[in-house]
Short mmCIF file of C-alpha atoms in Angstrom, two decimals:
data_model
loop_
_atom_site.label_atom_id
_atom_site.label_comp_id
_atom_site.label_asym_id
_atom_site.label_seq_id
_atom_site.Cartn_x
_atom_site.Cartn_y
_atom_site.Cartn_z
CA MET A 1 -11.23 -10.27 35.47
CA LEU A 2 -12.71 -7.15 34.39
CA ARG A 3 -9.20 -5.44 35.35
CA ILE A 4 -7.30 -8.01 33.32
CA ILE A 5 -9.53 -7.18 30.43
CA LEU A 6 -9.14 -3.48 30.96
CA THR A 7 -5.39 -3.93 30.92
CA SER A 8 -5.16 -5.73 27.92
CA LYS A 9 -7.58 -3.56 26.48
CA ARG A 10 -5.26 -0.66 27.34
CA ALA A 11 -2.07 -2.36 26.06
CA SER A 12 -3.52 -2.80 22.64
CA LEU A 13 -4.92 0.79 22.49
CA LEU A 14 -1.25 1.87 23.55
CA LEU A 15 0.12 -0.41 20.66
CA MET A 16 -2.36 1.16 18.26
CA GLY A 17 -1.28 4.59 19.49
CA VAL A 18 2.12 3.94 19.07
CA LEU A 19 1.64 2.73 15.47
CA SER A 20 -0.39 5.86 14.66
CA PHE A 21 2.33 8.05 15.92
CA TYR A 22 5.05 6.36 14.29
CA VAL A 23 3.16 6.46 11.14
CA VAL A 24 2.44 10.33 11.69
CA VAL A 25 5.83 11.13 12.62
CA SER A 26 7.81 9.34 9.94
CA ALA A 27 5.46 10.88 7.30
CA ALA A 28 6.76 14.37 8.16
CA ALA A 29 9.92 13.52 6.51
CA PRO A 30 11.03 15.81 3.74
CA ALA A 31 8.99 15.01 0.75
CA TYR A 32 9.52 13.42 -2.65
CA GLY A 33 8.09 10.20 -3.82
CA MET A 34 8.08 7.55 -6.49
CA HIS A 35 5.15 7.49 -8.72
CA ILE A 36 5.76 8.64 -12.36
CA MET A 37 5.62 12.52 -12.08
CA GLU A 38 3.23 14.58 -13.89
CA GLY A 39 4.11 15.21 -17.46
CA TYR A 40 6.90 12.80 -17.30
CA LEU A 41 5.02 10.19 -19.75
CA PRO A 42 4.91 11.04 -23.58
CA PRO A 43 1.12 11.65 -24.35
CA ALA A 44 0.93 8.45 -26.24
CA TRP A 45 2.10 6.42 -23.42
CA ALA A 46 0.11 8.37 -21.02
CA ALA A 47 -2.96 7.65 -23.04
CA PHE A 48 -2.02 4.24 -23.59
CA TRP A 49 -1.87 3.14 -19.81
CA TRP A 50 -5.08 5.27 -19.29
CA LEU A 51 -6.69 2.83 -21.71
CA VAL A 52 -5.38 -0.24 -20.08
CA ALA A 53 -6.23 0.84 -16.56
CA LEU A 54 -9.83 2.02 -17.20
CA PRO A 55 -11.44 -1.20 -17.77
CA PHE A 56 -10.06 -2.70 -14.37
CA MET A 57 -11.35 0.64 -12.50
CA ILE A 58 -14.81 -0.04 -14.14
CA LEU A 59 -14.92 -3.62 -13.23
CA GLY A 60 -13.55 -2.55 -9.64
CA VAL A 61 -16.37 -0.17 -9.09
CA ARG A 62 -18.76 -2.97 -10.09
CA SER A 63 -17.01 -5.46 -7.78
CA LEU A 64 -17.22 -2.96 -4.71
CA THR A 65 -20.95 -2.32 -5.21
CA ARG A 66 -21.53 -6.06 -5.45
CA ILE A 67 -19.63 -6.66 -2.35
CA THR A 68 -21.16 -3.91 -0.33
CA LYS A 69 -24.55 -4.47 -1.49
CA ALA A 70 -24.54 -8.28 -0.47
CA ASN A 71 -22.70 -7.64 2.85
CA PRO A 72 -23.06 -4.12 4.05
CA GLU A 73 -21.19 -4.94 7.34
CA LEU A 74 -18.09 -5.26 5.47
CA LYS A 75 -18.08 -1.59 4.60
CA LEU A 76 -15.85 -0.96 7.71
CA LEU A 77 -13.45 -3.56 6.72
CA LEU A 78 -13.35 -2.07 3.45
CA ALA A 79 -12.63 1.47 4.89
CA LEU A 80 -9.86 -0.32 6.69
CA ALA A 81 -8.18 -1.67 3.70
CA GLY A 82 -8.50 1.53 1.96
CA ALA A 83 -7.07 3.36 4.88
CA PHE A 84 -4.25 0.96 5.12
CA THR A 85 -2.91 1.86 1.65
CA PHE A 86 -3.50 5.47 2.30
CA VAL A 87 -1.47 5.36 5.39
CA LEU A 88 1.39 3.48 3.75
CA SER A 89 1.62 5.44 0.64
CA ALA A 90 2.19 8.49 2.92
CA LEU A 91 5.05 6.94 4.61
CA LYS A 92 8.38 7.62 2.89
CA LEU A 93 10.86 5.46 4.36
CA PRO A 94 14.75 5.77 3.92
CA SER A 95 16.26 2.81 2.10
CA VAL A 96 19.70 1.06 1.65
CA THR A 97 20.20 2.86 -1.82
CA GLY A 98 20.22 6.17 0.20
CA SER A 99 17.10 7.43 -1.37
CA CYS A 100 13.40 7.34 -0.04
CA SER A 101 10.28 5.67 -1.33
CA HIS A 102 6.92 4.42 -0.14
CA PRO A 103 5.19 1.28 0.43
CA THR A 104 1.93 0.92 -1.38
CA GLY A 105 -0.33 -1.09 1.18
CA THR A 106 -2.37 -2.73 -1.59
CA GLY A 107 -1.46 -6.40 -0.65
CA LEU A 108 -3.86 -6.28 2.48
CA GLY A 109 -7.09 -5.32 0.46
CA ALA A 110 -6.33 -7.51 -2.67
CA VAL A 111 -6.28 -10.64 -0.31
CA LEU A 112 -9.20 -9.48 1.66
CA PHE A 113 -11.66 -8.19 -1.05
CA GLY A 114 -10.01 -9.33 -4.41
CA PRO A 115 -7.67 -7.51 -6.64
CA LEU A 116 -10.61 -5.59 -8.43
CA ALA A 117 -11.65 -3.80 -5.25
CA MET A 118 -8.32 -2.50 -4.67
CA SER A 119 -7.84 -1.09 -8.30
CA VAL A 120 -10.43 1.42 -7.13
CA LEU A 121 -9.17 1.94 -3.55
CA GLY A 122 -5.44 2.31 -4.93
CA THR A 123 -6.46 4.84 -7.63
CA LEU A 124 -8.37 6.93 -5.08
CA VAL A 125 -5.25 7.30 -3.11
CA LEU A 126 -3.33 8.14 -6.25
CA VAL A 127 -5.87 10.83 -7.21
CA PHE A 128 -5.59 12.30 -3.67
CA GLN A 129 -1.65 12.35 -4.08
CA ALA A 130 -1.81 13.73 -7.57
CA LEU A 131 -4.37 16.66 -6.66
CA LEU A 132 -3.22 17.70 -3.45
CA LEU A 133 0.37 16.79 -3.07
CA ALA A 134 1.89 16.99 -6.71
CA HIS A 135 3.02 13.50 -6.24
CA GLY A 136 2.43 11.29 -9.28
CA GLY A 137 0.08 13.13 -11.52
CA LEU A 138 -3.25 12.97 -13.70
CA THR A 139 -1.57 12.47 -17.02
CA THR A 140 0.41 9.59 -15.45
CA LEU A 141 -2.53 8.45 -13.35
CA GLY A 142 -3.31 5.71 -15.67
CA ALA A 143 0.36 4.30 -15.57
CA ASN A 144 0.60 4.77 -11.91
CA ALA A 145 -2.84 3.14 -11.31
CA PHE A 146 -1.81 0.19 -13.43
CA SER A 147 1.30 -0.52 -11.41
CA MET A 148 0.19 0.06 -7.90
CA ALA A 149 -3.65 -0.43 -8.04
CA ILE A 150 -3.83 -3.23 -10.68
CA ALA A 151 -0.54 -4.92 -11.14
CA GLY A 152 0.22 -5.05 -7.37
CA PRO A 153 -3.18 -6.24 -6.33
CA PHE A 154 -3.49 -8.94 -8.75
CA ALA A 155 0.13 -10.33 -8.03
CA ALA A 156 -0.88 -10.12 -4.33
CA TYR A 157 -3.93 -12.12 -4.79
CA TRP A 158 -2.46 -14.74 -6.91
CA ILE A 159 0.76 -15.15 -4.61
CA TYR A 160 -1.59 -15.48 -1.42
CA HIS A 161 -3.44 -18.16 -3.11
CA TRP A 162 -0.67 -20.08 -4.65
CA THR A 163 1.33 -20.03 -1.21
CA MET A 164 -1.73 -21.23 0.54
CA GLN A 165 -2.03 -24.06 -1.79
CA LEU A 166 1.61 -25.00 -1.69
CA THR A 167 2.21 -24.51 2.12
CA GLY A 168 -0.93 -23.66 3.70
CA LYS A 169 0.69 -21.40 6.15
CA GLN A 170 -1.50 -18.23 6.04
CA LYS A 171 0.98 -15.65 7.67
CA THR A 172 3.80 -16.50 5.17
CA ALA A 173 1.30 -16.31 2.33
CA ILE A 174 0.18 -12.75 3.70
CA PHE A 175 3.77 -11.68 4.13
CA LEU A 176 4.78 -12.93 0.72
CA ALA A 177 1.64 -11.48 -0.97
CA ALA A 178 2.30 -8.09 0.35
CA THR A 179 6.01 -7.96 -0.06
CA LEU A 180 6.08 -9.14 -3.65
CA ALA A 181 3.12 -7.11 -4.55
CA ASP A 182 4.81 -3.86 -3.52
CA LEU A 183 8.19 -4.75 -5.17
CA LEU A 184 6.33 -5.67 -8.50
CA THR A 185 4.62 -2.35 -8.31
CA TYR A 186 7.89 -0.66 -8.70
CA VAL A 187 9.28 -2.98 -11.20
CA ILE A 188 6.31 -2.17 -13.38
CA THR A 189 6.94 1.37 -12.83
CA SER A 190 10.45 0.79 -14.17
CA VAL A 191 9.24 -1.07 -17.24
CA GLN A 192 6.78 1.88 -18.10
CA LEU A 193 9.53 4.22 -17.74
CA ALA A 194 11.98 2.25 -19.83
CA LEU A 195 9.20 1.65 -22.41
CA ALA A 196 8.82 5.33 -22.79
CA PHE A 197 12.44 6.25 -22.61
CA PRO A 198 14.51 3.53 -24.09
CA ALA A 199 18.31 4.42 -24.03
CA PRO A 200 20.02 5.42 -27.22
CA VAL A 201 22.43 2.62 -26.81
CA GLY A 202 21.02 -0.55 -25.46
CA GLY A 203 17.48 0.39 -25.76
CA PHE A 204 14.69 -0.76 -23.31
CA ILE A 205 17.06 -3.23 -21.38
CA ALA A 206 19.70 -0.57 -20.59
CA SER A 207 16.88 1.97 -19.55
CA PHE A 208 15.07 -0.55 -17.47
CA ALA A 209 18.21 -1.55 -15.58
CA LYS A 210 18.72 2.03 -14.76
CA PHE A 211 15.18 2.66 -13.64
CA ALA A 212 14.85 -0.55 -11.72
CA GLY A 213 18.20 0.23 -10.03
CA ILE A 214 16.52 3.42 -8.80
CA PHE A 215 13.11 2.23 -7.94
CA ALA A 216 13.11 -1.67 -7.41
CA ILE A 217 16.26 -1.81 -5.30
CA THR A 218 15.05 1.10 -3.06
CA GLN A 219 11.87 -0.69 -2.74
CA VAL A 220 13.48 -4.06 -1.21
CA PRO A 221 13.44 -3.11 2.45
CA LEU A 222 10.34 -1.00 2.05
CA ALA A 223 8.58 -3.98 0.66
CA ILE A 224 9.64 -6.18 3.59
CA SER A 225 8.23 -3.41 6.00
CA GLU A 226 4.97 -3.64 4.16
CA GLY A 227 4.81 -7.39 4.46
CA LEU A 228 5.53 -7.00 8.32
CA LEU A 229 2.89 -4.20 8.79
CA THR A 230 0.35 -6.15 6.78
CA VAL A 231 0.85 -9.34 8.90
CA LEU A 232 0.42 -7.06 11.98
CA VAL A 233 -2.99 -5.79 10.88
CA TRP A 234 -3.97 -9.27 9.72
CA ASN A 235 -3.10 -10.60 13.25
CA TRP A 236 -5.43 -8.05 14.58
CA LEU A 237 -8.16 -9.01 12.29
CA GLN A 238 -7.84 -12.61 13.17
CA SER A 239 -8.09 -11.95 16.72
CA TYR A 240 -11.03 -9.28 16.72
CA SER A 241 -13.12 -9.83 13.52
CA PRO A 242 -13.37 -13.44 12.73
CA GLN A 243 -16.84 -13.03 11.58
CA GLU A 244 -15.81 -10.77 8.58
CA LEU A 245 -12.82 -12.84 7.64
CA GLU A 246 -15.41 -15.83 7.33
CA ILE A 247 -17.91 -13.84 5.31
CA LEU A 248 -15.01 -12.83 2.92
CA GLN A 249 -14.04 -16.51 2.87
CA SER A 250 -17.62 -17.64 1.86
CA ILE A 251 -17.74 -15.05 -0.88
CA LYS A 252 -14.59 -16.25 -2.34
CA GLY A 253 -15.92 -19.82 -2.11
CA LYS A 254 -18.91 -18.99 -4.32
CA PRO A 255 -18.94 -20.32 -8.09
CA GLN A 256 -18.76 -16.70 -9.31
CA THR A 257 -15.05 -16.24 -8.13
CA HIS A 258 -14.07 -15.24 -11.37
CA GLU A 259 -16.26 -12.22 -11.04
CA SER A 260 -15.09 -11.34 -7.53
CA ILE A 261 -11.38 -11.59 -8.42
CA MET B 1 -1.86 -17.62 26.44
CA ASN B 2 -2.13 -17.90 22.76
CA GLN B 3 -3.28 -14.04 22.94
CA SER B 4 -0.20 -12.90 24.57
CA SER B 5 2.14 -14.82 22.44
CA LYS B 6 0.44 -12.99 19.58
CA GLY B 7 0.89 -9.69 21.37
CA ILE B 8 4.71 -10.28 21.33
CA SER B 9 4.89 -11.13 17.76
CA ASN B 10 3.10 -8.18 16.83
CA TRP B 11 5.84 -6.14 18.84
CA LEU B 12 8.29 -8.05 16.96
CA LEU B 13 6.79 -7.12 13.56
CA LEU B 14 6.90 -3.34 14.61
CA LEU B 15 10.38 -3.66 15.69
CA GLY B 16 11.34 -5.11 12.39
CA VAL B 17 9.76 -2.20 10.47
CA ILE B 18 11.64 0.30 12.86
CA VAL B 19 14.84 -1.60 12.54
CA LEU B 20 14.59 -1.68 8.58
CA SER B 21 13.84 1.92 8.37
CA VAL B 22 16.55 3.09 10.87
CA THR B 23 19.39 1.04 9.57
CA PRO B 24 19.90 2.91 6.31
CA LEU B 25 19.96 6.16 8.22
CA ILE B 26 22.71 4.81 10.60
CA PHE B 27 25.02 3.20 8.01
CA LEU B 28 24.53 5.47 4.87
CA LYS B 29 25.96 8.74 6.61
CA GLY B 30 26.66 10.80 3.40
CA ALA B 31 23.34 9.84 1.69
CA GLU B 32 20.91 12.44 0.77
CA PHE B 33 17.69 10.34 1.16
CA THR B 34 16.02 12.20 -1.70
CA GLY B 35 12.90 10.84 -3.46
CA ALA B 36 13.48 7.87 -6.04
CA ASP B 37 11.27 9.75 -8.44
CA GLY B 38 13.69 12.84 -8.37
CA GLN B 39 16.48 10.59 -9.49
CA ALA B 40 14.12 8.96 -12.17
CA ALA B 41 13.85 12.37 -13.64
CA GLU B 42 17.61 12.64 -13.82
CA VAL B 43 17.77 9.46 -15.71
CA ILE B 44 15.28 10.63 -18.12
CA GLY B 45 17.26 13.92 -18.53
CA LYS B 46 20.40 11.71 -19.59
CA VAL B 47 18.54 9.31 -21.78
CA LYS B 48 16.50 11.90 -23.65
CA PRO B 49 17.89 15.23 -22.70
CA GLU B 50 15.42 17.02 -25.02
CA TYR B 51 12.42 15.70 -23.27
CA GLN B 52 10.15 18.38 -21.39
CA PRO B 53 7.15 17.40 -19.11
CA TRP B 54 4.36 18.41 -20.98
CA PHE B 55 1.87 19.06 -18.17
CA LYS B 56 2.34 20.42 -14.94
CA PRO B 57 0.59 19.52 -11.52
CA LEU B 58 -2.65 21.63 -11.23
CA PHE B 59 -1.94 22.39 -7.57
CA GLU B 60 1.74 22.19 -5.96
CA PRO B 61 2.05 22.60 -2.25
CA PRO B 62 3.62 26.07 -1.67
CA SER B 63 6.45 24.97 0.63
CA LYS B 64 8.05 21.68 2.20
CA GLU B 65 6.36 22.54 5.26
CA ILE B 66 2.78 22.54 3.49
CA GLU B 67 3.66 19.45 1.58
CA SER B 68 4.61 17.53 4.96
CA LEU B 69 1.32 18.81 6.57
CA LEU B 70 -0.60 17.33 3.64
CA PHE B 71 1.38 14.07 3.96
CA SER B 72 0.96 13.74 7.69
CA SER B 73 -2.56 14.47 7.25
CA GLN B 74 -2.94 11.61 4.92
CA ALA B 75 -1.31 9.27 7.28
CA ALA B 76 -3.10 10.56 10.29
CA LEU B 77 -6.36 10.28 8.47
CA GLY B 78 -5.76 6.61 7.42
CA ALA B 79 -4.26 5.68 10.82
CA GLY B 80 -7.29 7.22 12.57
CA ILE B 81 -9.86 4.81 10.36
CA ILE B 82 -7.55 1.88 11.15
CA GLY B 83 -7.51 2.66 14.75
CA TYR B 84 -11.22 3.14 14.86
CA ALA B 85 -11.90 -0.14 13.02
CA ILE B 86 -9.74 -2.37 14.92
CA GLY B 87 -10.80 -0.71 18.16
CA LEU B 88 -14.64 -1.27 17.14
CA TYR B 89 -13.83 -4.81 16.35
CA LYS B 90 -11.72 -5.31 19.26
CA GLY B 91 -14.44 -3.93 21.87
CA ARG B 92 -17.24 -6.03 19.87
CA SER B 93 -15.18 -9.37 20.21
CA GLN B 94 -14.63 -8.59 24.01
CA GLN B 95 -18.21 -8.01 24.55
CA GLN B 96 -19.41 -11.25 22.88
CA ARG B 97 -16.58 -13.09 25.17
CA ASN B 98 -17.94 -11.48 28.23
CA LYS B 99 -21.48 -12.62 27.23
CA GLU B 100 -20.48 -16.21 26.74
#
């Protein structure tokens, strides 16, 4: 009995080891990324997106303190959700367009803790990358936070709940939420760039088509990868930490849902 | 039994990710696989040639090697936390099962 448990434990430790290794090795690929780069939004647009993103971040901090105060035992799971987007946004993967980009990893946390919590965690990841990696930037942080840490997570949250209501299939819902949120992040990035740089001929639409061709199409296979990895982590959580998932379920069930969103 | 079928589907999920990332490398032989943001900068250069970035990153990794070091540290740190959390949850759930 003990031996069986030991070997299955070893097997899944091995699985985790392999995943970590894969994650670390593929991150070492030559760099470039895909957030809007430092200084690449005109000051007015940079300020606009900062103003749009700030209220979400403030509400996000409130949502996080409320969650961790009411249920301190959820802190580890919160760390896991943050770590997941930390890892995925370090993974620059090759894509069918012959260029590289990285997933966002915000879908998991948005489904678990609600989109506002992710607006904080996602922004922290962006700050780290802007300060240490010259990837994204401080002036463009508002815009990048809006696409990755706000629009993506909100989309993930709603897609998850709609799919659950329509089909009741949880894994499909998780997969769709993570995949589409990832994709939407880069559609928003394209919109932001097209708004700031409308083409002389064709304006916003022509520009959007160009940027979306770069960002959104590159993102399609990566978004699917993110969906698969999110389901993988979800499987682990379901097997090993059903208590935490139940607590989260009960938080969401309470009447003040509009606050925990 | 349920547990082992879950184990297999987890492997399939990983396999899917690997296939998705390796396929472009195999089929797009001539591609450069540069970053999508660099290409976006090119488009900006075409749409609005006079545009100059008005702010520079405060700190830039001095070389590709340092940059990849920082990126892998980011991934390693995150993967470490995920491994710790899942490992802890797994140990805890096994302990509970042993008690029952």
